[in-house]
Every structure is written in structure tokens, then in C-alpha cells.
CSV table of C-alpha atoms in Angstrom, one decimal:
chain,number,residue,atom,x,y,z
A,1,MET,CA,0.0,0.0,0.0
A,2,SER,CA,1.2,3.5,-0.8
A,3,LYS,CA,1.9,5.8,2.1
A,4,ILE,CA,3.3,9.3,2.6
A,5,ALA,CA,5.6,10.5,5.4
A,6,VAL,CA,5.3,14.1,6.5
A,7,VAL,CA,8.6,15.0,8.2
A,8,TYR,CA,9.2,18.4,9.7
A,9,TRP,CA,11.1,20.6,12.2
A,10,SER,CA,9.4,23.4,14.0
A,11,GLY,CA,10.7,25.8,16.6
A,12,THR,CA,7.7,28.0,17.2
A,13,GLY,CA,4.8,25.8,16.0
A,14,ASN,CA,4.3,27.5,12.7
A,15,THR,CA,5.7,24.8,10.5
A,16,GLU,CA,4.1,22.2,12.8
A,17,SER,CA,0.7,23.7,12.0
A,18,MET,CA,1.5,23.5,8.3
A,19,ALA,CA,2.5,19.9,8.7
A,20,ASN,CA,-0.8,19.0,10.3
A,21,ALA,CA,-2.6,20.7,7.4
A,22,VAL,CA,-0.6,18.7,4.9
A,23,VAL,CA,-1.6,15.5,6.8
A,24,ASP,CA,-5.3,16.5,6.6
A,25,GLY,CA,-4.9,17.0,2.8
A,26,VAL,CA,-3.3,13.6,2.3
A,27,LYS,CA,-6.0,12.0,4.4
A,28,SER,CA,-8.8,13.8,2.4
A,29,ALA,CA,-7.4,12.1,-0.7
A,30,GLY,CA,-7.7,8.7,0.9
A,31,VAL,CA,-4.0,7.9,1.2
A,32,GLU,CA,-2.3,6.6,4.3
A,33,VAL,CA,0.0,9.2,6.0
A,34,GLU,CA,2.3,9.3,9.0
A,35,LEU,CA,3.6,12.5,10.7
A,36,PHE,CA,7.1,12.7,12.1
A,37,GLN,CA,9.3,15.3,13.8
A,38,VAL,CA,12.6,15.1,12.0
A,39,ASP,CA,14.5,13.6,15.0
A,40,ASP,CA,12.1,10.6,14.9
A,41,PHE,CA,12.7,9.8,11.2
A,42,LYS,CA,15.9,8.7,9.5
A,43,ALA,CA,16.7,8.6,5.8
A,44,ASP,CA,16.9,4.8,6.1
A,45,ASP,CA,13.1,4.8,6.9
A,46,MET,CA,12.3,6.3,3.5
A,47,ALA,CA,12.1,2.9,1.8
A,48,ASN,CA,8.8,2.4,3.6
A,49,TYR,CA,7.1,5.3,1.9
A,50,SER,CA,6.0,6.3,-1.6
A,51,GLY,CA,6.1,10.1,-1.2
A,52,PHE,CA,7.3,12.8,1.2
A,53,ALA,CA,6.3,16.1,2.5
A,54,PHE,CA,9.2,17.9,4.2
A,55,GLY,CA,8.7,21.0,6.4
A,56,CYS,CA,11.3,23.3,7.8
A,57,PRO,CA,11.4,27.0,8.5
A,58,ALA,CA,14.0,29.4,7.4
A,59,MET,CA,16.8,29.8,9.9
A,60,GLY,CA,19.8,32.1,10.2
A,61,ASP,CA,20.7,33.4,6.8
A,62,GLU,CA,17.7,31.7,5.2
A,63,VAL,CA,18.9,28.1,5.5
A,64,LEU,CA,17.4,24.9,6.7
A,65,GLU,CA,17.6,24.3,10.5
A,66,GLU,CA,21.2,23.1,10.9
A,67,ASP,CA,21.3,20.7,13.9
A,68,SER,CA,18.5,18.3,12.9
A,69,PHE,CA,16.9,19.0,9.6
A,70,GLU,CA,19.9,19.8,7.4
A,71,PRO,CA,21.8,16.6,8.3
A,72,PHE,CA,18.6,14.6,7.8
A,73,PHE,CA,17.9,16.2,4.4
A,74,ALA,CA,21.5,15.8,3.2
A,75,ASP,CA,21.1,12.0,3.9
A,76,ALA,CA,17.7,11.9,2.3
A,77,GLU,CA,18.7,13.6,-1.0
A,78,GLY,CA,20.3,10.4,-2.3
A,79,LYS,CA,16.9,8.6,-1.9
A,80,LEU,CA,14.7,11.1,-3.7
A,81,ASP,CA,15.3,10.1,-7.4
A,82,GLY,CA,11.8,9.8,-9.0
A,83,VAL,CA,10.0,10.3,-5.7
A,84,PRO,CA,7.0,12.7,-5.4
A,85,VAL,CA,7.9,15.4,-2.8
A,86,ILE,CA,6.4,18.6,-1.4
A,87,LEU,CA,8.1,21.3,0.7
A,88,PHE,CA,6.7,23.7,3.2
A,89,GLY,CA,7.8,26.0,5.9
A,90,SER,CA,7.6,29.5,7.5
A,91,TYR,CA,10.0,32.4,7.7
A,92,GLY,CA,10.2,35.6,9.6
A,93,TRP,CA,12.5,37.7,7.5
A,94,GLY,CA,13.8,37.8,3.9
A,95,GLY,CA,11.7,36.8,1.0
A,96,GLY,CA,11.7,33.1,1.0
A,97,ALA,CA,15.1,32.5,-0.7
A,98,TRP,CA,15.7,29.4,1.5
A,99,MET,CA,12.7,27.7,-0.1
A,100,GLU,CA,14.0,28.4,-3.6
A,101,THR,CA,17.4,27.0,-2.7
A,102,TRP,CA,15.7,23.9,-1.1
A,103,ALA,CA,13.4,23.4,-4.1
A,104,ASP,CA,16.4,23.5,-6.4
A,105,ARG,CA,18.3,20.9,-4.2
A,106,THR,CA,15.2,18.7,-4.2
A,107,LYS,CA,14.9,18.8,-8.0
A,108,ASP,CA,18.7,18.3,-8.4
A,109,ALA,CA,18.3,15.1,-6.3
A,110,GLY,CA,15.9,13.9,-9.0
A,111,ALA,CA,12.7,14.2,-6.9
A,112,LYS,CA,9.4,15.0,-8.6
A,113,LEU,CA,8.7,18.3,-6.8
A,114,ILE,CA,4.9,18.7,-6.7
A,115,GLY,CA,5.0,22.1,-5.1
A,116,THR,CA,5.9,24.3,-2.2
A,117,VAL,CA,4.1,26.5,0.4
A,118,ILE,CA,5.6,29.2,2.5
A,119,ALA,CA,4.2,31.3,5.3
A,120,GLU,CA,5.5,34.6,6.7
A,121,ASN,CA,5.4,33.9,10.4
A,122,ALA,CA,2.2,32.1,11.5
A,123,PRO,CA,0.3,30.5,8.7
A,124,ASP,CA,-3.1,32.1,8.1
A,125,GLU,CA,-6.2,30.4,6.8
A,126,ASP,CA,-5.1,30.7,3.2
A,127,VAL,CA,-1.8,29.1,3.8
A,128,ILE,CA,-3.4,26.3,5.8
A,129,ALA,CA,-5.8,25.7,2.8
A,130,ASP,CA,-2.8,25.7,0.5
A,131,CYS,CA,-1.0,23.1,2.6
A,132,GLU,CA,-4.1,20.9,2.6
A,133,LYS,CA,-4.4,21.2,-1.2
A,134,LEU,CA,-0.7,20.5,-1.7
A,135,GLY,CA,-1.0,17.4,0.6
A,136,ALA,CA,-4.0,16.2,-1.5
A,137,ASN,CA,-2.0,16.8,-4.7
A,138,LEU,CA,0.9,14.8,-3.3
A,139,ALA,CA,-1.4,11.9,-2.5
A,140,LYS,CA,-2.7,11.9,-6.2
A,141,GLU,CA,0.9,11.5,-7.4
A,142,ILE,CA,1.7,8.2,-5.6
């Protein structure tokens, strides 16, 4: 059976709210989904899933969170070839350059990038709806 893993890191709860909305979207499309904080998921676990939703806010100079998420994603990149993926996260400064860089990395790894959603600070109703829609779109790809 096809199943999606939603793997995220959140410092303030903003990206966690987005992750929960992605889960709702996947479920609405009738696909099995599991939610993980990044420290509870390893790249070796990826073989058990057909698609992924990765969530991480912008940190520092618009980069992925460096202690947990970046090392995980660096390991995961080698397992993304041909795999449907969505990316999401929040930011509090800048214009979202971290997401553009992350999307490029994901595509360069060979993933089928379905889409991205970003929120400036806390996600509003529109962003939550976008996350749900993106989760449903990911589910349709597996």
C-alpha cells in the first residue's frame, strides 16, 4: 500500500501547523500518511514510503535548520530520485530564498517536486488551505 511520510522541524509551532494541514490534505485524498518530527525519522526509513512532505522554517541566513533538519535532508537527498515530494515552511525575514534553494536541491536530487508552500510567520487560513491542497496533490501522485 502507498503511504506518505510528513517529516518536519518546527521551533515556534508555525511549521508544525502547516505539517498538520498537509496530513489533513493527504487523508482527504484517501492515502495513508504518517507524521514525524525530523528527529524521529531517518533517511533509512524512507524505503517504507511512496512520497514525502518535508517541512522546515528558514533559519539564520535563510537556510534549513542546521542541527537536525539539514543533516537529515543531506542524507535523504540520495533517496529522492523519481519520488514525489512537497516542501513547506515558515519564515520571519527575507523573502523566501531558503525555499527556492531547497526546491532546487530537491529537484537536483531527482525528486518529482509537486510544489511548495511558505508562510510569513504564523500560517493564516489561506496558507493552511494551500497546505491541505498540496497534501492532496501529493497523494494523487503516488
